[in-house]
mmCIF file with all atom_site columns, N, CA and C in Angstrom:
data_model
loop_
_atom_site.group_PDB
_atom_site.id
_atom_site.type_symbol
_atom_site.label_atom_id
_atom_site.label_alt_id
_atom_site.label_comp_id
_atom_site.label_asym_id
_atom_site.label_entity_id
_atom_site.label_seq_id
_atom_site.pdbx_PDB_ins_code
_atom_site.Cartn_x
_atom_site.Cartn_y
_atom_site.Cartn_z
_atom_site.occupancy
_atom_site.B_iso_or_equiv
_atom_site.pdbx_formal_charge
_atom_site.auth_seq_id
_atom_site.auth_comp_id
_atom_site.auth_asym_id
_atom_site.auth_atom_id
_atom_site.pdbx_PDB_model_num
ATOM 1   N N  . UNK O 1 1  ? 0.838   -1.174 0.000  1.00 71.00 ? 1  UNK O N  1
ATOM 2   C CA . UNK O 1 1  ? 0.000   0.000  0.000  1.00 71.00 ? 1  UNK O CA 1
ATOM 3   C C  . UNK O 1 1  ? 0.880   1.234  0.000  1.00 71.00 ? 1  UNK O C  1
ATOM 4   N N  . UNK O 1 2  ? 0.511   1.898  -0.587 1.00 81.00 ? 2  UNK O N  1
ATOM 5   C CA . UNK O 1 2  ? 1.353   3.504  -0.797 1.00 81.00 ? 2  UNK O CA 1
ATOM 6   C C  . UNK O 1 2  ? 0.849   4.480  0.226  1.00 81.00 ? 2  UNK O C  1
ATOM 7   N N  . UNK O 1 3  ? 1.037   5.169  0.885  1.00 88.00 ? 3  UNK O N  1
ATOM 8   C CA . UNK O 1 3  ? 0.251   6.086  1.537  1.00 88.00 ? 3  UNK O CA 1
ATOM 9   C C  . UNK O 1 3  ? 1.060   7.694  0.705  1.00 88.00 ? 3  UNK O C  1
ATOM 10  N N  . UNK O 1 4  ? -0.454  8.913  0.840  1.00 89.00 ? 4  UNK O N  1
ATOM 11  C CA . UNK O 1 4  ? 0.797   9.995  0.453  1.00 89.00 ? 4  UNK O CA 1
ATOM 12  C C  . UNK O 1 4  ? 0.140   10.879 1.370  1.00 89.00 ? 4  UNK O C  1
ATOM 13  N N  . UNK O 1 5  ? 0.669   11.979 1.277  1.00 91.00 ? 5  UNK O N  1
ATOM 14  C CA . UNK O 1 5  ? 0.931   12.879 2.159  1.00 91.00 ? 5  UNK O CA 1
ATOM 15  C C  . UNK O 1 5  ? -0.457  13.335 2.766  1.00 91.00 ? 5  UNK O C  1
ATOM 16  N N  . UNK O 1 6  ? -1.542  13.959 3.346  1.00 92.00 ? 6  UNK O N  1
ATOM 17  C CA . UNK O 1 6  ? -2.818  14.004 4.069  1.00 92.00 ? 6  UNK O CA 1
ATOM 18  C C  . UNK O 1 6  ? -3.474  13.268 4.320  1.00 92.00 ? 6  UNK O C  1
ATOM 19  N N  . UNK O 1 7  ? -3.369  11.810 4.096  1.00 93.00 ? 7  UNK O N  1
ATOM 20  C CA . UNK O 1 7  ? -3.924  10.304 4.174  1.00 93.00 ? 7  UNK O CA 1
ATOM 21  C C  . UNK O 1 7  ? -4.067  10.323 5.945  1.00 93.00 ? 7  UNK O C  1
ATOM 22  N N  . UNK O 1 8  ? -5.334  10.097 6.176  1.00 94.00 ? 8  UNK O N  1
ATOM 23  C CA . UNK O 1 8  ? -5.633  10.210 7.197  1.00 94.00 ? 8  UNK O CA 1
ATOM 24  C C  . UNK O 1 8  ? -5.366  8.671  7.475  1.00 94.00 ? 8  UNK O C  1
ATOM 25  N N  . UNK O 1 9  ? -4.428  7.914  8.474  1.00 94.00 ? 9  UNK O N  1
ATOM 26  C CA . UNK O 1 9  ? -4.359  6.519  8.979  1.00 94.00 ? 9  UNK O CA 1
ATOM 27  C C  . UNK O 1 9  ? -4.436  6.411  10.734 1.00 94.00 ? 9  UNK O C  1
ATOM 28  N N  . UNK O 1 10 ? -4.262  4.895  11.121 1.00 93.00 ? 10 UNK O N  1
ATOM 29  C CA . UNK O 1 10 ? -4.638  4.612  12.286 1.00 93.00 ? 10 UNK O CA 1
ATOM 30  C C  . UNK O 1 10 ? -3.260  3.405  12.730 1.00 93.00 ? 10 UNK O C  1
ATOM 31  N N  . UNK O 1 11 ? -3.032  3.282  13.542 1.00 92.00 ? 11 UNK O N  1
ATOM 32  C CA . UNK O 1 11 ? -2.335  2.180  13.875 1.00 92.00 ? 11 UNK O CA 1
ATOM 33  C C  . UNK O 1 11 ? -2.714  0.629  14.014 1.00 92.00 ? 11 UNK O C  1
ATOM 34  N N  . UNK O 1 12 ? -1.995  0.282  12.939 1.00 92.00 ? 12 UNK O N  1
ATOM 35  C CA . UNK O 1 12 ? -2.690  -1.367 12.751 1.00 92.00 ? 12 UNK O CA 1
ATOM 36  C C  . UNK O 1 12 ? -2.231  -2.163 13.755 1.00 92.00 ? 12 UNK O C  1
ATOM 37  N N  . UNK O 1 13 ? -2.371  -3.530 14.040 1.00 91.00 ? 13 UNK O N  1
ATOM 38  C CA . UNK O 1 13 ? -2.228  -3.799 15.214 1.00 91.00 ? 13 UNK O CA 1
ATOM 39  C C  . UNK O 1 13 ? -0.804  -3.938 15.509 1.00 91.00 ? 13 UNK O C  1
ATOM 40  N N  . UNK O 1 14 ? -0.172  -4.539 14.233 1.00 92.00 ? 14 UNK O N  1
ATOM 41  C CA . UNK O 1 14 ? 1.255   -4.586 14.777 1.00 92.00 ? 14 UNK O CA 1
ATOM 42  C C  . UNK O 1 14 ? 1.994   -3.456 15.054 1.00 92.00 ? 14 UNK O C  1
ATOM 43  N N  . UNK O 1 15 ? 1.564   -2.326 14.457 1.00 90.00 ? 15 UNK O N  1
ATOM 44  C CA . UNK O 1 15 ? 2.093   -0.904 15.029 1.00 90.00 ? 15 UNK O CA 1
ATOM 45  C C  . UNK O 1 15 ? 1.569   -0.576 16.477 1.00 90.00 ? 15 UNK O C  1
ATOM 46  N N  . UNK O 1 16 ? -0.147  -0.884 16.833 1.00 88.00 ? 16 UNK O N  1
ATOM 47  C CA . UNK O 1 16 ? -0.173  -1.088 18.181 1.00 88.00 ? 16 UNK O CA 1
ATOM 48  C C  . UNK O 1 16 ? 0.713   -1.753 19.204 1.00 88.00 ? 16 UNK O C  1
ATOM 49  N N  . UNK O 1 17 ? 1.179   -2.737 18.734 1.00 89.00 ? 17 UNK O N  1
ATOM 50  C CA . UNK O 1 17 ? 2.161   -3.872 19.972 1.00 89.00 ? 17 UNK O CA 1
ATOM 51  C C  . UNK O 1 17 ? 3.128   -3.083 19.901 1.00 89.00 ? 17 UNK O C  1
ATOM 52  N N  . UNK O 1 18 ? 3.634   -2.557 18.858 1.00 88.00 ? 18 UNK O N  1
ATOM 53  C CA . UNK O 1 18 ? 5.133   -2.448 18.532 1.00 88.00 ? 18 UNK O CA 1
ATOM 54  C C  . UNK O 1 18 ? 5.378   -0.597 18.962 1.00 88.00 ? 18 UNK O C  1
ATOM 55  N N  . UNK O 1 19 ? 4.266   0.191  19.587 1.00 81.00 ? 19 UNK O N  1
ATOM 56  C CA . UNK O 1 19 ? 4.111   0.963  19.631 1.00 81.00 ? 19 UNK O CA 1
ATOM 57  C C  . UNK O 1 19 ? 3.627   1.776  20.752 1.00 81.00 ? 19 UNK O C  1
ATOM 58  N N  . UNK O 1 20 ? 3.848   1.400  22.208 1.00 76.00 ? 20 UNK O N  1
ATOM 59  C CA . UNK O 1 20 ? 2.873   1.275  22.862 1.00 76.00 ? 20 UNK O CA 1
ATOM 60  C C  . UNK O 1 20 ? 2.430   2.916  23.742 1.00 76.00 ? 20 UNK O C  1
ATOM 61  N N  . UNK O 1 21 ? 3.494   3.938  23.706 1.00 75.00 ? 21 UNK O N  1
ATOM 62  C CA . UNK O 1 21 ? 3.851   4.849  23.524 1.00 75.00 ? 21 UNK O CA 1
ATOM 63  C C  . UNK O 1 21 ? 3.019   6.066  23.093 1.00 75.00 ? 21 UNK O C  1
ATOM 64  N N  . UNK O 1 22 ? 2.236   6.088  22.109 1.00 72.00 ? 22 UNK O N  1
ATOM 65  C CA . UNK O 1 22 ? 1.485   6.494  21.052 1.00 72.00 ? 22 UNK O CA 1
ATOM 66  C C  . UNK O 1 22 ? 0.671   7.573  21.683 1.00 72.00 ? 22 UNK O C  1
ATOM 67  N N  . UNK O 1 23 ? -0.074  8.374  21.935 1.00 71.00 ? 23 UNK O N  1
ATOM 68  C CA . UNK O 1 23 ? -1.065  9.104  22.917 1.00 71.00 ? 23 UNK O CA 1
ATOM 69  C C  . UNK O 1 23 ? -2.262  8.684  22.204 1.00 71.00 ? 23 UNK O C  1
ATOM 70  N N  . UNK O 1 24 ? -2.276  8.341  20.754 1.00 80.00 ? 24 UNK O N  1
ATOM 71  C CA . UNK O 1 24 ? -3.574  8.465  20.268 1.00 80.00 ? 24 UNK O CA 1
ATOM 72  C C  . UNK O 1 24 ? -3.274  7.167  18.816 1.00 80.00 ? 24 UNK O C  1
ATOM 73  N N  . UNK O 1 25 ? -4.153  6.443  18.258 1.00 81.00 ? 25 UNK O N  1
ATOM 74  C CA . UNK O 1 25 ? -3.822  5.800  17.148 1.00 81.00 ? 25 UNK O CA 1
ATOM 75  C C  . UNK O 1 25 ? -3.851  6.019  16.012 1.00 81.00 ? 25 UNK O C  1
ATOM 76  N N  . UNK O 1 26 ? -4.413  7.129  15.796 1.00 90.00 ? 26 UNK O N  1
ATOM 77  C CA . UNK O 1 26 ? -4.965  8.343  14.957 1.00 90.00 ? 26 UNK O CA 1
ATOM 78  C C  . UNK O 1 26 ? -3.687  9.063  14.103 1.00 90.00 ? 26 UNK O C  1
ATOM 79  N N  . UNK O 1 27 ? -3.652  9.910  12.846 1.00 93.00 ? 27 UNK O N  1
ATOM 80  C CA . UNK O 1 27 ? -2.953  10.881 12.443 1.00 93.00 ? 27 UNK O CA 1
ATOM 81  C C  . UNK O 1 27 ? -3.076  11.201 11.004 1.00 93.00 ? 27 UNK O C  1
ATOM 82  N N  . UNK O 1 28 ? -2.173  12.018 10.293 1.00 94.00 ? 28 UNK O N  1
ATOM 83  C CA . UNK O 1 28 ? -1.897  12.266 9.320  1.00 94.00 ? 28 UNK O CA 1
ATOM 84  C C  . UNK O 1 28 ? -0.482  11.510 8.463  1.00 94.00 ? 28 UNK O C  1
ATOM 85  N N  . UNK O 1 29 ? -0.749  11.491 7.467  1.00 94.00 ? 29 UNK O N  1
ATOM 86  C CA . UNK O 1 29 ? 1.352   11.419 6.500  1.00 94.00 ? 29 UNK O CA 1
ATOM 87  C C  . UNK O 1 29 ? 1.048   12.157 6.122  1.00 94.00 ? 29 UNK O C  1
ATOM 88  N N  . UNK O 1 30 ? 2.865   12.795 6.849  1.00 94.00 ? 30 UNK O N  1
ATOM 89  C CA . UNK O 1 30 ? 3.351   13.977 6.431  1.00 94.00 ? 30 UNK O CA 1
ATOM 90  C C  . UNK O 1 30 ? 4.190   14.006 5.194  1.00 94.00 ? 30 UNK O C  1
ATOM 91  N N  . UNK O 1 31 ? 5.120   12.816 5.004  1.00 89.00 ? 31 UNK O N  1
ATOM 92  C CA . UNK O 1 31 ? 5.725   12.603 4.351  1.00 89.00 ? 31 UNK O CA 1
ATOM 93  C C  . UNK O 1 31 ? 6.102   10.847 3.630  1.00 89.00 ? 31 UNK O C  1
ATOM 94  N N  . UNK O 1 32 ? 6.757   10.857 2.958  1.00 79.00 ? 32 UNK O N  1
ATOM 95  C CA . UNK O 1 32 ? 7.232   9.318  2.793  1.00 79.00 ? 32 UNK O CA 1
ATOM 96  C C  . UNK O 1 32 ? 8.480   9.272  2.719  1.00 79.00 ? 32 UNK O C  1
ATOM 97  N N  . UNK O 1 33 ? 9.062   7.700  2.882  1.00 69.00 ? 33 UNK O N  1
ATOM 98  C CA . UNK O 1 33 ? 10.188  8.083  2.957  1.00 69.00 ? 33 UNK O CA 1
ATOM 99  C C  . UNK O 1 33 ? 11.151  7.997  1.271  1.00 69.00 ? 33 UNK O C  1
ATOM 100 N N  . UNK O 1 34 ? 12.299  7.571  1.540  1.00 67.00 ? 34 UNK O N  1
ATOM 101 C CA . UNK O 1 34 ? 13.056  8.548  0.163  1.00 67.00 ? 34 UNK O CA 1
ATOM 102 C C  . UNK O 1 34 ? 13.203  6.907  -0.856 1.00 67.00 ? 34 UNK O C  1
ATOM 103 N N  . UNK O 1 35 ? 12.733  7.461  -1.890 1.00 65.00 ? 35 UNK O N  1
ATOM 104 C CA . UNK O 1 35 ? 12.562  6.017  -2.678 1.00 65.00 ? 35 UNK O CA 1
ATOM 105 C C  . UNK O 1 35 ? 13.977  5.288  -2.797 1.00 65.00 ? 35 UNK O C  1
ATOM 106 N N  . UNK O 1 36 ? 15.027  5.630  -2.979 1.00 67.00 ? 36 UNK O N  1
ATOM 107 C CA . UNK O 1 36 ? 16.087  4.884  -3.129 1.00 67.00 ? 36 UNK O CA 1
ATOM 108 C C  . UNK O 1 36 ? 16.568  4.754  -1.835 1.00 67.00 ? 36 UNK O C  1
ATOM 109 N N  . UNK O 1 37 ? 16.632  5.188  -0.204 1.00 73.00 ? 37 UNK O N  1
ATOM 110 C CA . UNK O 1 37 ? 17.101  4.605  0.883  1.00 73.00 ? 37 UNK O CA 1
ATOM 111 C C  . UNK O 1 37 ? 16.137  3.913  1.425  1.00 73.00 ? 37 UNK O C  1
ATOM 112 N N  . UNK O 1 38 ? 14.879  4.175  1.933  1.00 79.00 ? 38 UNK O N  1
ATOM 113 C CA . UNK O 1 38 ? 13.953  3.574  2.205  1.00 79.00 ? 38 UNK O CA 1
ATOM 114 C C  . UNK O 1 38 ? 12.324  3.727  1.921  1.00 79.00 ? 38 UNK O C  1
ATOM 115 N N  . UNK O 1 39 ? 11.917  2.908  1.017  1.00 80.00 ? 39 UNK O N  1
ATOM 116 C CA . UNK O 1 39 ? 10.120  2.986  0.292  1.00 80.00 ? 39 UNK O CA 1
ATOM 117 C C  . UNK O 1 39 ? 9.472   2.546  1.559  1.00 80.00 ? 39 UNK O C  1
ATOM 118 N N  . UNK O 1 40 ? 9.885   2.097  2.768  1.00 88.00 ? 40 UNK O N  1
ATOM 119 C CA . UNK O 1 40 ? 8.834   1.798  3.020  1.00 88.00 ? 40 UNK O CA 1
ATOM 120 C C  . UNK O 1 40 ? 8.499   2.453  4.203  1.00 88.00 ? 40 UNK O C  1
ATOM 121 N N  . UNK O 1 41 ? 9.311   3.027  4.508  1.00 91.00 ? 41 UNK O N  1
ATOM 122 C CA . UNK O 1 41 ? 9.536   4.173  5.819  1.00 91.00 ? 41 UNK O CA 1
ATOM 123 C C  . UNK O 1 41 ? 8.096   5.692  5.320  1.00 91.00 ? 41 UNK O C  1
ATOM 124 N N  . UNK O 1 42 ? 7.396   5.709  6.742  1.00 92.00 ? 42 UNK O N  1
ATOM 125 C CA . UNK O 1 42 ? 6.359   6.469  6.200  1.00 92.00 ? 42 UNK O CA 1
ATOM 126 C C  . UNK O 1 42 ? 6.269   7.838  7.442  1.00 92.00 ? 42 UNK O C  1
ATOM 127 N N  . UNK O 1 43 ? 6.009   9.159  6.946  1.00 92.00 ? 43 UNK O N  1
ATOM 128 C CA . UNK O 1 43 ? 6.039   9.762  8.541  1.00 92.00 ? 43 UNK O CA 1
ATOM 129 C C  . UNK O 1 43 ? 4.871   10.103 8.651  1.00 92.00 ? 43 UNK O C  1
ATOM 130 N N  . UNK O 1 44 ? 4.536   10.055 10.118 1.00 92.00 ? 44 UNK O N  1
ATOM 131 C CA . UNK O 1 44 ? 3.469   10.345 10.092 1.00 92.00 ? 44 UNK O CA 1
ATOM 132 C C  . UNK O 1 44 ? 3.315   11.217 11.386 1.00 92.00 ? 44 UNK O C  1
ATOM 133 N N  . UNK O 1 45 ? 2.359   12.188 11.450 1.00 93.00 ? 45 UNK O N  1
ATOM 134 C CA . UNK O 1 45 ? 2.136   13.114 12.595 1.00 93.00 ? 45 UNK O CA 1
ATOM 135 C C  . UNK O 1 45 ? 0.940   12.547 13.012 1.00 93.00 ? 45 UNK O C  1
ATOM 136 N N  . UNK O 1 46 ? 0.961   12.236 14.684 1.00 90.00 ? 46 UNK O N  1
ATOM 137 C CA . UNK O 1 46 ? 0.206   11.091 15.433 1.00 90.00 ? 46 UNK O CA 1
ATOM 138 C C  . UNK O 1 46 ? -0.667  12.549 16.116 1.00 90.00 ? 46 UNK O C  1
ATOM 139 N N  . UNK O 1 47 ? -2.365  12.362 16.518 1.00 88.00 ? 47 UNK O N  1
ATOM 140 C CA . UNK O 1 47 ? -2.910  13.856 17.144 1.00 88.00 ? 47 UNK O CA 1
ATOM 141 C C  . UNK O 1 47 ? -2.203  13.401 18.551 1.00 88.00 ? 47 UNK O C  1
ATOM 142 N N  . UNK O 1 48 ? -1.783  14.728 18.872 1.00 85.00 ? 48 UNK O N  1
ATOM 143 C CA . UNK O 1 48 ? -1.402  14.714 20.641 1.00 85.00 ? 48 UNK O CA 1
ATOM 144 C C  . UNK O 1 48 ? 0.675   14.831 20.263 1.00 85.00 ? 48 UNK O C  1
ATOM 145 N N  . UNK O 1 49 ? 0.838   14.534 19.018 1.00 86.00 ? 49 UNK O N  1
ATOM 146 C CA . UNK O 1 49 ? 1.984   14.056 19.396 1.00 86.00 ? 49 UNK O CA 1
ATOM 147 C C  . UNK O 1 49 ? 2.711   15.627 19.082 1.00 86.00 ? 49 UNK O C  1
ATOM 148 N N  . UNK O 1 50 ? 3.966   16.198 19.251 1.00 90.00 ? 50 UNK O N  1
ATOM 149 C CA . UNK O 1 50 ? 4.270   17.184 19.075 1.00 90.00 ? 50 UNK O CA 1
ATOM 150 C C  . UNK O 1 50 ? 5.387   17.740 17.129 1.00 90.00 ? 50 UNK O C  1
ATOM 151 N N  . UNK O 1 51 ? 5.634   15.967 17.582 1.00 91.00 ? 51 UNK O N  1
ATOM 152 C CA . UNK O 1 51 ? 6.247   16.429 15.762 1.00 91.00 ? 51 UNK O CA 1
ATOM 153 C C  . UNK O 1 51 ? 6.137   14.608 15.281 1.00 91.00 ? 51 UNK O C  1
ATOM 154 N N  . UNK O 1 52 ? 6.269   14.462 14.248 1.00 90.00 ? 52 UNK O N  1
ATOM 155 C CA . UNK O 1 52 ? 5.652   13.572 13.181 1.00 90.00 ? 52 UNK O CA 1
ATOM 156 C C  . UNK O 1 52 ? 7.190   12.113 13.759 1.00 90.00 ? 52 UNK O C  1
ATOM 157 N N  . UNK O 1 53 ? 6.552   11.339 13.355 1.00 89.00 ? 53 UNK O N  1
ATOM 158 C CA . UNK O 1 53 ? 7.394   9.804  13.555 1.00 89.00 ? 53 UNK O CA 1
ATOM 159 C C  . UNK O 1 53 ? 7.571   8.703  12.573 1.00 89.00 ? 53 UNK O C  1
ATOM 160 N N  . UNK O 1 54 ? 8.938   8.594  12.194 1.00 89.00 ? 54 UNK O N  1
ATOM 161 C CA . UNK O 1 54 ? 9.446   7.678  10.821 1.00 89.00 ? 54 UNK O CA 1
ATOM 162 C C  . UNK O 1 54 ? 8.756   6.531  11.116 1.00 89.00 ? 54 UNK O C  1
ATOM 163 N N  . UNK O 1 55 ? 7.951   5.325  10.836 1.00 90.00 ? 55 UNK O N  1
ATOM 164 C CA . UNK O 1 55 ? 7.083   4.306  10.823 1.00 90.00 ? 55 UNK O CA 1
ATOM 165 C C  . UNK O 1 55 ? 7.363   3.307  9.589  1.00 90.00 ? 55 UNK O C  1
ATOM 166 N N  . UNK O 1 56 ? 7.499   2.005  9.725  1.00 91.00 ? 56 UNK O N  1
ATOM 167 C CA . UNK O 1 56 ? 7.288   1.252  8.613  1.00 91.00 ? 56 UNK O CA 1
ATOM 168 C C  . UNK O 1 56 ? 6.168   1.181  8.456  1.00 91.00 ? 56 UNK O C  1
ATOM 169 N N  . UNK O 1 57 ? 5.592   0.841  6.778  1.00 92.00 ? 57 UNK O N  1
ATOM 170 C CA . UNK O 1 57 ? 4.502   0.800  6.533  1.00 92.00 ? 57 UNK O CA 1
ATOM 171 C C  . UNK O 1 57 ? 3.338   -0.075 7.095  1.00 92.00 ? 57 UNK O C  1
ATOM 172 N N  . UNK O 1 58 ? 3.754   -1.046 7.461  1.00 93.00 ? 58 UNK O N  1
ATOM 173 C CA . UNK O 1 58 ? 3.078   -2.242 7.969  1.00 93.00 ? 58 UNK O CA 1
ATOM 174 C C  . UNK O 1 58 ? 2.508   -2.145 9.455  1.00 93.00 ? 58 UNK O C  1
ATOM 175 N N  . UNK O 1 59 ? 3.248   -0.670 10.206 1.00 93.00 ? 59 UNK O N  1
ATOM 176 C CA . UNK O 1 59 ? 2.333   -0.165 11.329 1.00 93.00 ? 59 UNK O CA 1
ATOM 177 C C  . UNK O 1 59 ? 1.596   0.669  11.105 1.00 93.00 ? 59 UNK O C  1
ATOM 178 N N  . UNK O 1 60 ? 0.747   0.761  10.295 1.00 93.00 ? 60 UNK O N  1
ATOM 179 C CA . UNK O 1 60 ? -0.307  1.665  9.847  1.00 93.00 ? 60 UNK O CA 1
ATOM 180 C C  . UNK O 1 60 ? -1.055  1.116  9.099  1.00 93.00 ? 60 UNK O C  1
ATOM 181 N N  . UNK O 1 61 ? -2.265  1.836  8.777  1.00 94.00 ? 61 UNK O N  1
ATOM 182 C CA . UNK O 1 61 ? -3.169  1.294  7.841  1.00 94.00 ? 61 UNK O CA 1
ATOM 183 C C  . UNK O 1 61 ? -4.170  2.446  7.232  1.00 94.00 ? 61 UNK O C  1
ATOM 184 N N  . UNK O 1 62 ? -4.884  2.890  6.669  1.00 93.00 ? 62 UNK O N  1
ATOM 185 C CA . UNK O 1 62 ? -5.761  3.637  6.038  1.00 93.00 ? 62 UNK O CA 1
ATOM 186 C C  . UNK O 1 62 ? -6.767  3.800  7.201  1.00 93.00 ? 62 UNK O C  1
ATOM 187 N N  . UNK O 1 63 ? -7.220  4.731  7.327  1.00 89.00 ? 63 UNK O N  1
ATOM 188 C CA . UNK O 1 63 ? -8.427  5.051  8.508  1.00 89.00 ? 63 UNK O CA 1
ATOM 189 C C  . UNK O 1 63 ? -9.686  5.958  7.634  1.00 89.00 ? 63 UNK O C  1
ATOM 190 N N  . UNK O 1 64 ? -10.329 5.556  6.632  1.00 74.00 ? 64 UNK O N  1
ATOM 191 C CA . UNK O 1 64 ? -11.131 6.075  5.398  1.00 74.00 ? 64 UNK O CA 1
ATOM 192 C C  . UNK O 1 64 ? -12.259 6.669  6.567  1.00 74.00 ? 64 UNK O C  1
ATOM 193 N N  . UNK O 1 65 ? -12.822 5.797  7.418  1.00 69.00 ? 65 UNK O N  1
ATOM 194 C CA . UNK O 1 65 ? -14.023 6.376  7.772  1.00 69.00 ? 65 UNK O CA 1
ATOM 195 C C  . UNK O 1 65 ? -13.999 7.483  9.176  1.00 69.00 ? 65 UNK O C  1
ATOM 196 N N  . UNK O 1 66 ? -12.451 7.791  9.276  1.00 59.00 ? 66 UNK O N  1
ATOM 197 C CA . UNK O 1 66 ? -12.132 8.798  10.208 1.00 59.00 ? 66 UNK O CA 1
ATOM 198 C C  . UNK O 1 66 ? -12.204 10.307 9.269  1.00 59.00 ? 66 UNK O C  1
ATOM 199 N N  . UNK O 1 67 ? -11.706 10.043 7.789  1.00 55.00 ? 67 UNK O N  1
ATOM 200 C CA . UNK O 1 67 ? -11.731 10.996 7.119  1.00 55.00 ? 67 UNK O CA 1
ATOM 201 C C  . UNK O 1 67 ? -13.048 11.421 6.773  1.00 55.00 ? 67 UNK O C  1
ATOM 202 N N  . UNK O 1 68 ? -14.129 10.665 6.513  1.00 46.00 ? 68 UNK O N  1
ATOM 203 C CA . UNK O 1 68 ? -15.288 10.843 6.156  1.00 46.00 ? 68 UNK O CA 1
ATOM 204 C C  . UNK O 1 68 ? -16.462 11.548 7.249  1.00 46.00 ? 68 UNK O C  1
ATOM 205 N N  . UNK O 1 69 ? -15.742 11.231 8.955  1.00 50.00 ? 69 UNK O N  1
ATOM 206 C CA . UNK O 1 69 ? -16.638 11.827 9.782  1.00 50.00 ? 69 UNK O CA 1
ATOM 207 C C  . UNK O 1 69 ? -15.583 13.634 9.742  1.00 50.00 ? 69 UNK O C  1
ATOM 208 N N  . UNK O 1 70 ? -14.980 13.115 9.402  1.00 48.00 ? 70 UNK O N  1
ATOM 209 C CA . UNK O 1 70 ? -13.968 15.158 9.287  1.00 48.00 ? 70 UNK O CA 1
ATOM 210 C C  . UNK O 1 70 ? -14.525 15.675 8.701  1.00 48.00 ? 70 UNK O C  1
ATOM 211 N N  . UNK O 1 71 ? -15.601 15.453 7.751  1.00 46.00 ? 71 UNK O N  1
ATOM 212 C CA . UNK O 1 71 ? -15.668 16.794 6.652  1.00 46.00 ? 71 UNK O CA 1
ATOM 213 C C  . UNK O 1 71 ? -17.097 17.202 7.067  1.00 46.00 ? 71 UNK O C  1
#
């Protein structure tokens, strides 16, 4: 899965275990990471958190119906 940049996601479970830290499971991508050092590195700004956190892709997931109660 690709994520790009305003993609509203949530923490999937293995980012839950692996994550425990978190204030909220919730956030935005801010960025991705750099195609030739790492594709799968994703950042993301978590709500509560104060600045955004490098993540493999596989701790996250799409959160569609968080975006849909936003608007």
């Amino acid at each position: 899965m690709t994520f790009q940049p305003g993609d509203t996601v949530r923490l999937s479970k293995l980012g839950e275990s692996r994550m425990k830290r978190a204030p909220v499971a919730t956030g935005k991508v801010v960025g991705a990471g750099n195609r030739n050092f790492s594709p799968n590195i994703v950042r993301v700004q978590f709500d509560g958190m104060k600045r955004p956190v490098s993540l493999h892709r596989t701790y996250i997931e799409p959160a569609p119906e968080l975006k849909a109660k936003g608007k």
